[in-house]
mmCIF file of C-alpha atoms and ligand atoms in Angstrom:
data_model
loop_
_atom_site.group_PDB
_atom_site.id
_atom_site.type_symbol
_atom_site.label_atom_id
_atom_site.label_comp_id
_atom_site.label_asym_id
_atom_site.label_seq_id
_atom_site.Cartn_x
_atom_site.Cartn_y
_atom_site.Cartn_z
ATOM 1 C CA UNK I 241 0.000 0.000 0.000
ATOM 2 C CA UNK I 242 1.246 3.517 -0.826
ATOM 3 C CA UNK I 243 1.747 5.561 2.371
ATOM 4 C CA UNK I 244 0.518 9.108 1.730
ATOM 5 C CA UNK I 245 2.420 12.253 2.678
ATOM 6 C CA UNK I 246 0.410 15.174 4.061
ATOM 7 C CA UNK I 247 -2.279 16.646 1.777
ATOM 8 C CA UNK I 248 -1.430 19.996 0.224
ATOM 9 C CA UNK I 249 -4.934 21.300 0.368
ATOM 10 C CA UNK I 250 -8.543 20.958 1.255
ATOM 11 C CA UNK I 251 -11.489 21.601 -1.055
ATOM 12 C CA UNK I 252 -14.221 22.607 1.368
ATOM 13 C CA UNK I 253 -17.636 22.491 -0.295
ATOM 14 C CA UNK I 254 -19.515 24.484 2.305
ATOM 15 C CA UNK I 255 -22.935 24.277 0.632
ATOM 16 C CA UNK I 256 -24.611 23.117 -2.569
ATOM 17 C CA UNK I 257 -26.932 26.138 -2.488
ATOM 18 C CA UNK I 258 -26.212 28.526 -5.372
ATOM 19 C CA UNK I 259 -28.005 31.404 -7.100
ATOM 20 C CA UNK I 260 -26.589 30.285 -10.474
ATOM 21 C CA UNK I 261 -27.552 27.200 -12.506
ATOM 22 C CA UNK I 262 -24.473 26.517 -14.689
ATOM 23 C CA UNK I 263 -24.965 23.345 -16.748
ATOM 24 C CA UNK I 264 -21.343 22.188 -16.184
ATOM 25 C CA UNK I 265 -21.371 22.478 -12.390
ATOM 26 C CA UNK I 266 -18.851 20.188 -10.689
ATOM 27 C CA UNK I 267 -21.281 19.353 -7.872
ATOM 28 C CA UNK I 268 -22.934 15.928 -7.917
ATOM 29 C CA UNK I 269 -26.254 15.611 -9.756
ATOM 30 C CA UNK I 270 -27.956 14.761 -6.436
ATOM 31 C CA UNK I 271 -27.552 18.156 -4.755
ATOM 32 C CA UNK I 272 -27.622 18.331 -0.960
ATOM 33 C CA UNK I 273 -30.170 20.490 0.828
ATOM 34 C CA UNK I 274 -29.280 23.158 3.400
ATOM 35 C CA UNK I 275 -30.480 21.035 6.343
ATOM 36 C CA UNK I 276 -27.693 18.474 5.687
ATOM 37 C CA UNK I 277 -24.861 21.019 5.953
ATOM 38 C CA UNK I 278 -22.153 20.777 8.614
ATOM 39 C CA UNK I 279 -22.280 23.195 11.539
ATOM 40 C CA UNK I 280 -19.850 26.052 12.103
ATOM 41 C CA UNK I 281 -18.309 24.112 14.995
ATOM 42 C CA UNK I 282 -17.591 21.116 12.778
ATOM 43 C CA UNK I 283 -15.938 23.294 10.119
ATOM 44 C CA UNK I 284 -13.771 24.892 12.817
ATOM 45 C CA UNK I 285 -12.828 21.416 14.012
ATOM 46 C CA UNK I 286 -12.001 20.475 10.406
ATOM 47 C CA UNK I 287 -9.777 23.568 10.151
ATOM 48 C CA UNK I 288 -7.773 22.391 13.158
ATOM 49 C CA UNK I 289 -7.571 18.804 11.917
ATOM 50 C CA UNK I 290 -6.478 19.931 8.434
ATOM 51 C CA UNK I 291 -3.739 22.131 9.887
ATOM 52 C CA UNK I 292 -2.576 19.302 12.181
ATOM 53 C CA UNK I 293 -2.444 17.012 9.148
ATOM 54 C CA UNK I 294 -0.160 19.486 7.359
ATOM 55 C CA UNK I 295 -2.581 21.034 4.820
ATOM 56 C CA UNK I 296 -1.283 24.373 3.574
ATOM 57 C CA UNK I 297 -4.337 25.766 1.826
ATOM 58 C CA UNK I 298 -8.122 25.570 1.775
ATOM 59 C CA UNK I 299 -10.351 26.308 -1.196
ATOM 60 C CA UNK I 300 -13.712 27.456 0.152
ATOM 61 C CA UNK I 301 -16.190 26.430 -2.447
ATOM 62 C CA UNK I 302 -19.759 25.284 -3.029
ATOM 63 C CA UNK I 303 -22.309 25.776 -4.558
ATOM 64 C CA UNK I 304 -21.867 29.357 -3.475
ATOM 65 C CA UNK I 305 -19.864 29.536 -0.217
ATOM 66 C CA UNK I 306 -20.820 33.160 0.495
ATOM 67 C CA UNK I 307 -24.379 31.946 1.199
ATOM 68 C CA UNK I 308 -23.026 30.565 4.497
ATOM 69 C CA UNK I 309 -23.600 33.340 7.027
ATOM 70 C CA UNK I 310 -20.719 31.944 9.119
ATOM 71 C CA UNK I 311 -18.168 32.194 6.272
ATOM 72 C CA UNK I 312 -16.047 34.860 8.014
ATOM 73 C CA UNK I 313 -15.877 32.670 11.112
ATOM 74 C CA UNK I 314 -14.794 29.641 9.069
ATOM 75 C CA UNK I 315 -12.138 31.702 7.252
ATOM 76 C CA UNK I 316 -10.843 32.993 10.599
ATOM 77 C CA UNK I 317 -10.652 29.386 11.852
ATOM 78 C CA UNK I 318 -8.342 28.371 8.998
ATOM 79 C CA UNK I 319 -6.371 31.636 9.027
ATOM 80 C CA UNK I 320 -5.715 31.273 12.763
ATOM 81 C CA UNK I 321 -3.925 28.010 12.009
ATOM 82 C CA UNK I 322 -1.875 29.513 9.169
ATOM 83 C CA UNK I 323 -3.813 27.787 6.371
ATOM 84 C CA UNK I 324 -3.959 29.897 3.166
ATOM 85 C CA UNK I 325 -7.602 30.623 2.321
ATOM 86 C CA UNK I 326 -8.958 30.886 -1.223
ATOM 87 C CA UNK I 327 -12.604 31.786 -1.823
ATOM 88 C CA UNK I 328 -14.155 30.294 -4.973
ATOM 89 C CA UNK I 329 -17.238 32.356 -5.735
ATOM 90 C CA UNK I 330 -19.731 33.376 -8.407
ATOM 91 C CA UNK I 331 -19.523 36.916 -7.026
ATOM 92 C CA UNK I 332 -23.228 37.824 -7.042
ATOM 93 C CA UNK I 333 -24.161 37.349 -3.375
ATOM 94 C CA UNK I 334 -21.873 39.597 -1.326
ATOM 95 C CA UNK I 335 -21.905 43.371 -1.007
ATOM 96 C CA UNK I 336 -18.887 45.611 -0.567
ATOM 97 C CA UNK I 337 -18.952 45.381 3.260
ATOM 98 C CA UNK I 338 -19.223 41.598 3.001
ATOM 99 C CA UNK I 339 -16.024 41.438 0.949
ATOM 100 C CA UNK I 340 -14.231 43.710 3.415
ATOM 101 C CA UNK I 341 -15.437 41.528 6.335
ATOM 102 C CA UNK I 342 -13.944 38.407 4.748
ATOM 103 C CA UNK I 343 -10.645 40.211 4.131
ATOM 104 C CA UNK I 344 -10.552 41.271 7.787
ATOM 105 C CA UNK I 345 -11.282 37.673 8.845
ATOM 106 C CA UNK I 346 -8.076 36.597 7.105
ATOM 107 C CA UNK I 347 -9.087 35.728 3.535
ATOM 108 C CA UNK I 348 -5.994 35.465 1.310
ATOM 109 C CA UNK I 349 -7.306 35.158 -2.245
ATOM 110 C CA UNK I 350 -10.466 35.266 -4.366
ATOM 111 C CA UNK I 351 -11.248 33.176 -7.429
ATOM 112 C CA UNK I 352 -14.207 34.635 -9.300
ATOM 113 C CA UNK I 353 -15.988 32.566 -11.948
ATOM 114 C CA UNK I 354 -17.312 34.430 -14.986
ATOM 115 C CA UNK I 355 -19.443 32.487 -17.440
ATOM 116 C CA UNK I 356 -18.970 34.735 -20.473
ATOM 117 C CA UNK I 357 -16.853 37.673 -21.568
ATOM 118 C CA UNK I 358 -20.139 39.180 -22.771
ATOM 119 C CA UNK I 359 -23.076 39.912 -20.465
ATOM 120 C CA UNK I 360 -25.530 37.899 -22.569
ATOM 121 C CA UNK I 361 -23.325 34.780 -22.401
ATOM 122 C CA UNK I 362 -22.914 35.069 -18.628
ATOM 123 C CA UNK I 363 -26.706 35.236 -18.297
ATOM 124 C CA UNK I 364 -27.318 32.370 -20.736
ATOM 125 C CA UNK I 365 -25.028 30.020 -18.797
ATOM 126 C CA UNK I 366 -25.613 31.078 -15.196
ATOM 127 C CA UNK I 367 -29.278 32.021 -15.586
ATOM 128 C CA UNK I 368 -28.886 34.980 -13.269
ATOM 129 C CA UNK I 369 -30.200 38.309 -14.505
ATOM 130 C CA UNK I 370 -27.685 41.139 -14.263
ATOM 131 C CA UNK I 371 -25.036 38.637 -13.159
ATOM 132 C CA UNK I 372 -22.263 39.935 -15.402
ATOM 133 C CA UNK I 373 -22.421 43.503 -14.086
ATOM 134 C CA UNK I 374 -22.619 42.210 -10.487
ATOM 135 C CA UNK I 375 -19.485 40.102 -11.040
ATOM 136 C CA UNK I 376 -17.518 43.006 -12.507
ATOM 137 C CA UNK I 377 -18.491 45.241 -9.586
ATOM 138 C CA UNK I 378 -17.575 42.457 -7.157
ATOM 139 C CA UNK I 379 -14.123 42.168 -8.760
ATOM 140 C CA UNK I 380 -13.578 45.870 -8.017
ATOM 141 C CA UNK I 381 -14.467 45.345 -4.332
ATOM 142 C CA UNK I 382 -12.019 42.443 -4.136
ATOM 143 C CA UNK I 383 -9.165 44.605 -5.435
ATOM 144 C CA UNK I 384 -10.272 47.500 -3.194
ATOM 145 C CA UNK I 385 -9.982 45.130 -0.202
ATOM 146 C CA UNK I 386 -6.373 44.468 -1.231
ATOM 147 C CA UNK I 387 -6.981 40.835 -2.201
ATOM 148 C CA UNK I 388 -5.388 39.042 -5.153
ATOM 149 C CA UNK I 389 -7.902 38.061 -7.829
ATOM 150 C CA UNK I 390 -8.113 35.121 -10.219
ATOM 151 C CA UNK I 391 -10.783 35.009 -12.917
ATOM 152 C CA UNK I 392 -11.991 31.504 -13.738
ATOM 153 C CA UNK I 393 -13.485 31.169 -17.232
ATOM 154 C CA UNK I 394 -15.004 27.729 -17.934
ATOM 155 C CA UNK I 395 -14.798 27.266 -21.721
ATOM 156 C CA UNK I 396 -17.215 25.334 -23.997
ATOM 157 C CA UNK I 397 -18.856 25.722 -27.388
ATOM 158 C CA UNK I 398 -21.005 28.716 -26.349
ATOM 159 C CA UNK I 399 -18.088 30.919 -25.285
ATOM 160 C CA UNK I 400 -14.965 29.499 -26.919
ATOM 161 C CA UNK I 401 -15.129 32.384 -29.386
ATOM 162 C CA UNK I 402 -14.819 34.819 -26.451
ATOM 163 C CA UNK I 403 -11.367 33.741 -25.228
ATOM 164 C CA UNK I 404 -9.640 36.908 -26.502
ATOM 165 C CA UNK I 405 -12.359 38.994 -24.844
ATOM 166 C CA UNK I 406 -11.895 37.071 -21.580
ATOM 167 C CA UNK I 407 -8.254 38.113 -21.611
ATOM 168 C CA UNK I 408 -9.241 41.777 -22.121
ATOM 169 C CA UNK I 409 -11.834 41.460 -19.360
ATOM 170 C CA UNK I 410 -9.308 40.002 -16.899
ATOM 171 C CA UNK I 411 -6.987 42.934 -17.637
ATOM 172 C CA UNK I 412 -9.817 45.436 -17.242
ATOM 173 C CA UNK I 413 -10.737 43.879 -13.868
ATOM 174 C CA UNK I 414 -7.108 44.112 -12.725
ATOM 175 C CA UNK I 415 -6.901 40.347 -12.153
ATOM 176 C CA UNK I 416 -3.572 38.724 -11.336
ATOM 177 C CA UNK I 417 -4.451 35.460 -12.997
ATOM 178 C CA UNK I 418 -6.893 34.090 -15.573
ATOM 179 C CA UNK I 419 -7.838 30.437 -15.851
ATOM 180 C CA UNK I 420 -9.019 29.443 -19.305
ATOM 181 C CA UNK I 421 -10.529 26.180 -18.122
ATOM 182 C CA UNK I 422 -11.985 23.931 -20.804
ATOM 183 C CA UNK I 423 -14.957 22.181 -19.244
ATOM 184 C CA UNK I 424 -14.272 18.732 -17.756
ATOM 185 C CA UNK I 425 -17.061 16.273 -18.478
ATOM 186 C CA UNK I 426 -18.316 14.595 -15.317
ATOM 187 C CA UNK I 427 -21.554 15.047 -13.379
ATOM 188 C CA UNK I 428 -23.653 17.924 -14.749
ATOM 189 C CA UNK I 429 -21.193 18.588 -17.570
ATOM 190 C CA UNK I 430 -21.389 14.953 -18.667
ATOM 191 C CA UNK I 431 -25.174 15.268 -18.707
ATOM 192 C CA UNK I 432 -24.816 18.372 -20.906
ATOM 193 C CA UNK I 433 -21.848 17.177 -22.947
ATOM 194 C CA UNK I 434 -23.625 17.460 -26.309
ATOM 195 C CA UNK I 435 -24.652 21.024 -25.507
ATOM 196 C CA UNK I 436 -21.151 22.041 -24.397
ATOM 197 C CA UNK I 437 -18.665 20.257 -26.671
ATOM 198 C CA UNK I 438 -16.687 22.699 -28.860
ATOM 199 C CA UNK I 439 -15.394 21.916 -32.355
ATOM 200 C CA UNK I 440 -11.763 20.887 -32.856
ATOM 201 C CA UNK I 441 -10.963 23.978 -34.979
ATOM 202 C CA UNK I 442 -12.304 26.306 -32.301
ATOM 203 C CA UNK I 443 -10.149 24.523 -29.720
ATOM 204 C CA UNK I 444 -7.058 24.982 -31.904
ATOM 205 C CA UNK I 445 -7.836 28.697 -32.342
ATOM 206 C CA UNK I 446 -8.142 29.262 -28.584
ATOM 207 C CA UNK I 447 -4.778 27.566 -28.004
ATOM 208 C CA UNK I 448 -3.149 30.032 -30.435
ATOM 209 C CA UNK I 449 -4.850 32.981 -28.741
ATOM 210 C CA UNK I 450 -3.762 31.857 -25.271
ATOM 211 C CA UNK I 451 -0.174 31.180 -26.323
ATOM 212 C CA UNK I 452 0.173 34.591 -27.989
ATOM 213 C CA UNK I 453 -1.381 36.352 -24.978
ATOM 214 C CA UNK I 454 0.904 34.541 -22.544
ATOM 215 C CA UNK I 455 3.916 35.883 -24.421
ATOM 216 C CA UNK I 456 2.499 39.396 -24.784
ATOM 217 C CA UNK I 457 1.326 39.670 -21.149
ATOM 218 C CA UNK I 458 4.248 37.992 -19.355
ATOM 219 C CA UNK I 459 4.644 39.700 -15.974
ATOM 220 C CA UNK I 460 1.235 41.404 -16.297
ATOM 221 C CA UNK I 461 -1.324 38.588 -16.298
ATOM 222 C CA UNK I 462 -0.701 34.900 -15.630
ATOM 223 C CA UNK I 463 -2.867 32.715 -17.859
ATOM 224 C CA UNK I 464 -3.494 29.101 -16.837
ATOM 225 C CA UNK I 465 -4.925 26.710 -19.384
ATOM 226 C CA UNK I 466 -6.921 23.577 -18.559
ATOM 227 C CA UNK I 467 -6.746 21.422 -21.684
ATOM 228 C CA UNK I 468 -9.835 20.047 -23.412
ATOM 229 C CA UNK I 469 -9.477 16.326 -22.626
ATOM 230 C CA UNK I 470 -11.578 15.100 -25.551
ATOM 231 C CA UNK I 471 -9.084 16.601 -28.022
ATOM 232 C CA UNK I 472 -5.913 15.859 -26.032
ATOM 233 C CA UNK I 473 -3.161 13.308 -26.699
ATOM 234 C CA UNK I 474 -2.244 12.786 -23.058
ATOM 235 C CA UNK I 475 -4.304 13.163 -19.896
ATOM 236 C CA UNK I 476 -3.828 15.701 -17.143
ATOM 237 C CA UNK I 477 -2.485 14.493 -13.761
ATOM 238 C CA UNK I 478 -5.942 14.870 -12.264
ATOM 239 C CA UNK I 479 -5.928 16.029 -8.611
ATOM 240 C CA UNK I 480 -2.119 15.623 -8.700
ATOM 241 C CA UNK I 481 -2.810 11.909 -8.329
ATOM 242 C CA UNK I 482 -5.631 10.161 -6.470
ATOM 243 C CA UNK I 483 -5.357 10.646 -2.700
ATOM 244 C CA UNK I 484 -2.030 12.442 -3.128
ATOM 245 C CA UNK I 485 -2.590 16.178 -2.665
ATOM 246 C CA UNK I 486 -6.215 17.037 -1.972
ATOM 247 C CA UNK I 487 -9.026 16.193 0.417
ATOM 248 C CA UNK I 488 -12.523 17.202 -0.661
ATOM 249 C CA UNK I 489 -15.271 17.605 1.906
ATOM 250 C CA UNK I 490 -18.926 17.712 0.806
ATOM 251 C CA UNK I 491 -21.429 19.988 2.567
ATOM 252 C CA UNK I 492 -22.678 17.048 4.686
ATOM 253 C CA UNK I 493 -19.183 15.979 5.783
ATOM 254 C CA UNK I 494 -18.580 13.179 3.272
ATOM 255 C CA UNK I 495 -14.827 13.078 2.635
ATOM 256 C CA UNK I 496 -13.770 12.422 -0.970
ATOM 257 C CA UNK I 497 -10.509 11.971 -2.913
ATOM 258 C CA UNK I 498 -11.911 14.326 -5.580
ATOM 259 C CA UNK I 499 -15.041 16.416 -6.108
ATOM 260 C CA UNK I 500 -16.499 13.934 -8.639
ATOM 261 C CA UNK I 501 -15.548 10.727 -6.799
ATOM 262 C CA UNK I 502 -19.197 9.927 -6.054
ATOM 263 C CA UNK I 503 -19.645 9.175 -9.781
ATOM 264 C CA UNK I 504 -17.599 6.002 -9.150
ATOM 265 C CA UNK I 505 -20.190 3.535 -7.873
ATOM 266 C CA UNK I 506 -18.178 0.941 -5.946
ATOM 267 C CA UNK I 507 -16.328 3.297 -3.584
ATOM 268 C CA UNK I 508 -17.293 3.683 0.074
ATOM 269 C CA UNK I 509 -16.821 7.072 1.651
ATOM 270 C CA UNK I 510 -16.442 8.086 5.272
ATOM 271 C CA UNK I 511 -17.508 11.229 7.041
ATOM 272 C CA UNK I 512 -16.449 13.900 9.466
ATOM 273 C CA UNK I 513 -17.046 14.370 12.347
ATOM 274 C CA UNK I 514 -17.684 10.620 12.810
ATOM 275 C CA UNK I 515 -14.029 10.006 11.851
ATOM 276 C CA UNK I 516 -11.101 12.407 11.876
ATOM 277 C CA UNK I 517 -9.534 13.720 8.679
ATOM 278 C CA UNK I 518 -6.284 11.941 9.595
ATOM 279 C CA UNK I 519 -8.058 8.588 9.958
ATOM 280 C CA UNK I 520 -9.819 9.016 6.631
ATOM 281 C CA UNK I 521 -6.735 10.331 4.798
ATOM 282 C CA UNK I 522 -4.623 7.308 5.683
ATOM 283 C CA UNK I 523 -7.199 4.556 6.217
ATOM 284 C CA UNK I 524 -10.182 5.118 3.907
ATOM 285 C CA UNK I 525 -10.594 2.394 1.274
ATOM 286 C CA UNK I 526 -11.792 5.051 -1.212
ATOM 287 C CA UNK I 527 -8.579 7.069 -0.818
ATOM 288 C CA UNK I 528 -6.396 3.966 -1.033
ATOM 289 C CA UNK I 529 -8.168 2.461 -4.054
ATOM 290 C CA UNK I 530 -6.182 4.383 -6.711
ATOM 291 C CA UNK I 531 -3.253 5.701 -4.680
ATOM 292 C CA UNK I 532 0.218 5.360 -6.182
ATOM 293 C CA UNK I 533 0.712 3.176 -9.248
ATOM 294 C CA UNK I 534 0.208 -0.404 -7.986
ATOM 295 C CA UNK I 535 -3.477 -0.488 -9.010
ATOM 296 C CA UNK I 536 -2.676 0.260 -12.654
ATOM 297 C CA UNK I 537 -3.236 -2.151 -15.524
ATOM 298 C CA UNK I 538 -1.657 -1.853 -18.962
ATOM 299 C CA UNK I 539 -0.896 0.398 -20.786
ATOM 300 C CA UNK I 540 -0.231 2.589 -17.705
ATOM 301 C CA UNK I 541 1.576 -0.123 -15.707
ATOM 302 C CA UNK I 542 4.614 -0.174 -17.996
ATOM 303 C CA UNK I 543 4.405 3.443 -19.197
ATOM 304 C CA UNK I 544 7.273 5.876 -18.446
ATOM 305 C CA UNK I 545 4.723 8.675 -17.844
ATOM 306 C CA UNK I 546 2.874 6.922 -15.034
ATOM 307 C CA UNK I 547 4.513 8.997 -12.290
ATOM 308 C CA UNK I 548 3.768 12.168 -14.263
ATOM 309 C CA UNK I 549 0.050 11.835 -14.959
ATOM 310 C CA UNK I 550 -0.928 8.925 -12.668
ATOM 311 C CA UNK I 551 -3.008 7.413 -15.461
ATOM 312 C CA UNK I 552 -5.102 10.570 -15.804
ATOM 313 C CA UNK I 553 -8.542 11.010 -14.313
ATOM 314 C CA UNK I 554 -10.429 8.151 -12.602
ATOM 315 C CA UNK I 555 -13.771 9.897 -12.952
ATOM 316 C CA UNK I 556 -13.295 10.418 -16.684
ATOM 317 C CA UNK I 557 -12.278 6.758 -17.111
ATOM 318 C CA UNK I 558 -15.499 5.851 -15.297
ATOM 319 C CA UNK I 559 -17.692 8.215 -17.323
ATOM 320 C CA UNK I 560 -16.383 7.225 -20.751
ATOM 321 C CA UNK I 561 -15.276 3.581 -20.383
ATOM 322 C CA UNK I 562 -17.489 2.416 -17.502
ATOM 323 C CA UNK I 563 -14.493 1.355 -15.360
ATOM 324 C CA UNK I 564 -12.626 3.809 -13.144
ATOM 325 C CA UNK I 565 -9.525 1.553 -13.152
ATOM 326 C CA UNK I 566 -9.040 1.950 -16.907
ATOM 327 C CA UNK I 567 -6.500 4.297 -18.440
ATOM 328 C CA UNK I 568 -8.026 7.747 -18.890
ATOM 329 C CA UNK I 569 -9.336 7.688 -22.493
ATOM 330 C CA UNK I 570 -7.789 11.129 -23.027
ATOM 331 C CA UNK I 571 -4.536 9.178 -23.402
ATOM 332 C CA UNK I 572 -3.542 8.258 -26.943
ATOM 333 C CA UNK I 573 -2.402 4.850 -25.624
ATOM 334 C CA UNK I 574 -5.839 3.995 -24.248
ATOM 335 C CA UNK I 575 -7.876 1.524 -26.320
ATOM 336 C CA UNK I 576 -10.833 3.918 -25.812
ATOM 337 C CA UNK I 577 -9.012 7.026 -27.081
ATOM 338 C CA UNK I 578 -10.362 6.973 -30.638
ATOM 339 C CA UNK I 579 -13.884 6.492 -29.360
ATOM 340 C CA UNK I 580 -13.541 9.599 -27.190
ATOM 341 C CA UNK I 581 -12.299 11.710 -30.088
ATOM 342 C CA UNK I 582 -15.159 10.424 -32.277
ATOM 343 C CA UNK I 583 -17.704 11.374 -29.591
ATOM 344 C CA UNK I 584 -16.271 14.896 -29.471
ATOM 345 C CA UNK I 585 -16.258 15.322 -33.263
ATOM 346 C CA UNK I 586 -19.812 14.005 -33.612
ATOM 347 C CA UNK I 587 -21.337 15.955 -30.703
ATOM 348 C CA UNK I 588 -19.619 19.219 -31.579
ATOM 349 C CA UNK I 589 -21.022 19.114 -35.132
ATOM 350 C CA UNK I 590 -24.592 18.381 -34.056
ATOM 351 C CA UNK I 591 -26.959 21.246 -33.231
ATOM 352 C CA UNK I 592 -26.533 21.869 -29.509
ATOM 353 C CA UNK I 593 -29.404 20.447 -27.443
ATOM 354 C CA UNK I 594 -30.997 22.567 -24.711
ATOM 355 C CA UNK I 595 -29.129 22.752 -21.407
ATOM 356 C CA UNK I 596 -30.223 20.758 -18.400
ATOM 357 C CA UNK I 597 -29.606 23.505 -15.881
ATOM 358 C CA UNK I 598 -28.215 22.689 -12.450
ATOM 359 C CA UNK I 599 -30.928 22.696 -9.812
ATOM 360 C CA UNK I 600 -32.260 20.259 -7.230
ATOM 361 C CA UNK I 601 -34.047 17.373 -8.924
ATOM 362 C CA UNK I 602 -33.074 18.283 -12.546
ATOM 363 C CA UNK I 603 -30.098 15.921 -12.764
ATOM 364 C CA UNK I 604 -31.681 12.893 -11.201
ATOM 365 C CA UNK I 605 -35.146 12.949 -12.804
HETATM 366 FE FE1 LIG F 227 -0.355 8.255 -18.696
HETATM 367 FE FE2 LIG F 227 -1.254 5.733 -18.621
HETATM 368 FE FE3 LIG F 227 -1.270 7.117 -20.915
HETATM 369 FE FE4 LIG F 227 1.036 6.346 -19.885
HETATM 370 S S1 LIG F 227 -0.587 5.009 -20.640
HETATM 371 S S2 LIG F 227 0.605 8.371 -20.744
HETATM 372 S S3 LIG F 227 0.602 6.528 -17.655
HETATM 373 S S4 LIG F 227 -2.452 7.564 -19.040
HETATM 374 FE FE1 LIG F 228 -12.110 12.610 -10.053
HETATM 375 FE FE2 LIG F 228 -10.356 13.384 -11.976
HETATM 376 S S1 LIG F 228 -12.253 14.347 -11.360
HETATM 377 S S2 LIG F 228 -10.111 11.839 -10.479
#
């Protein structure tokens, strides 16, 4: 069995409640209701346990984490223990004083998701009227509070033509970093894959735009790029390896090796506060299932890249091949690779179906 080192970070999903309805949401299709959420006390206990375990950072996410009225208290709990705090937000729920309160509580960084570089695209995807203007105003309050700002732009066929405008928008909002993040297809995004899949030519054009901008804006704006798996030759090292770097905690305290791990049917998950984070990190069968490289079959088992990408993404292997232990089909060496590319070509050329928007009940009907 692979003995894990300390986790680098925690993804704390504080709530599944959200004012937006993005059709590629990374939350599970069975969304949790508010009455299942962990208490403030339990999150403060988690902050202590995470720090004791050696975690260096926490990503406070959701749903929309700013809907938790105790968010400042939770941030202070992590900050007190020297854990770097990053807020992942849609930026439509807090006012100026709210942003300042979080900064005072010890918040270190804000990651703001924007669904389109144009107002109409942001509204089409998030289904929140006036959302674009609210997000831009919010970005100003973040900078005013002295906090570093990352703009997260999830990319798909409805906004892939806006990549150059996203770069201009990030500059206009005085962001430090922009993530051009091609949508990853699990959960809600898998359900909406046909509606979201971009064409290969559009993907190639965005790569050129990003590469040119990176050169032009070196030292001004950092641009991260999450590759579109369905058109890739090699997979990404998802989560930095299963059970290697990150602990994800769902709103009800279920502890997961990654945010989409519940899409893998034969894994059993444990919960806080019933067990400690340390017990789960080292002892949970779900965390140990794909740790290290011993679980791998061919072609990964004898591949020189296996310590670089860890066989790619388990959740994508599950979604596309039906077996989470398979090589990620994004890999050119996978026997399922051609099938994945064919799916992308076919879906991207078909008229986009309507979105199934993220809301309670819509994904499980
Ligand atoms: Fe990575 Fe496995 Fe493909 Fe090798 S065969 S590149 S380890 S996914
Ligand atoms: Fe679960 Fe990649 S999203 S391992």
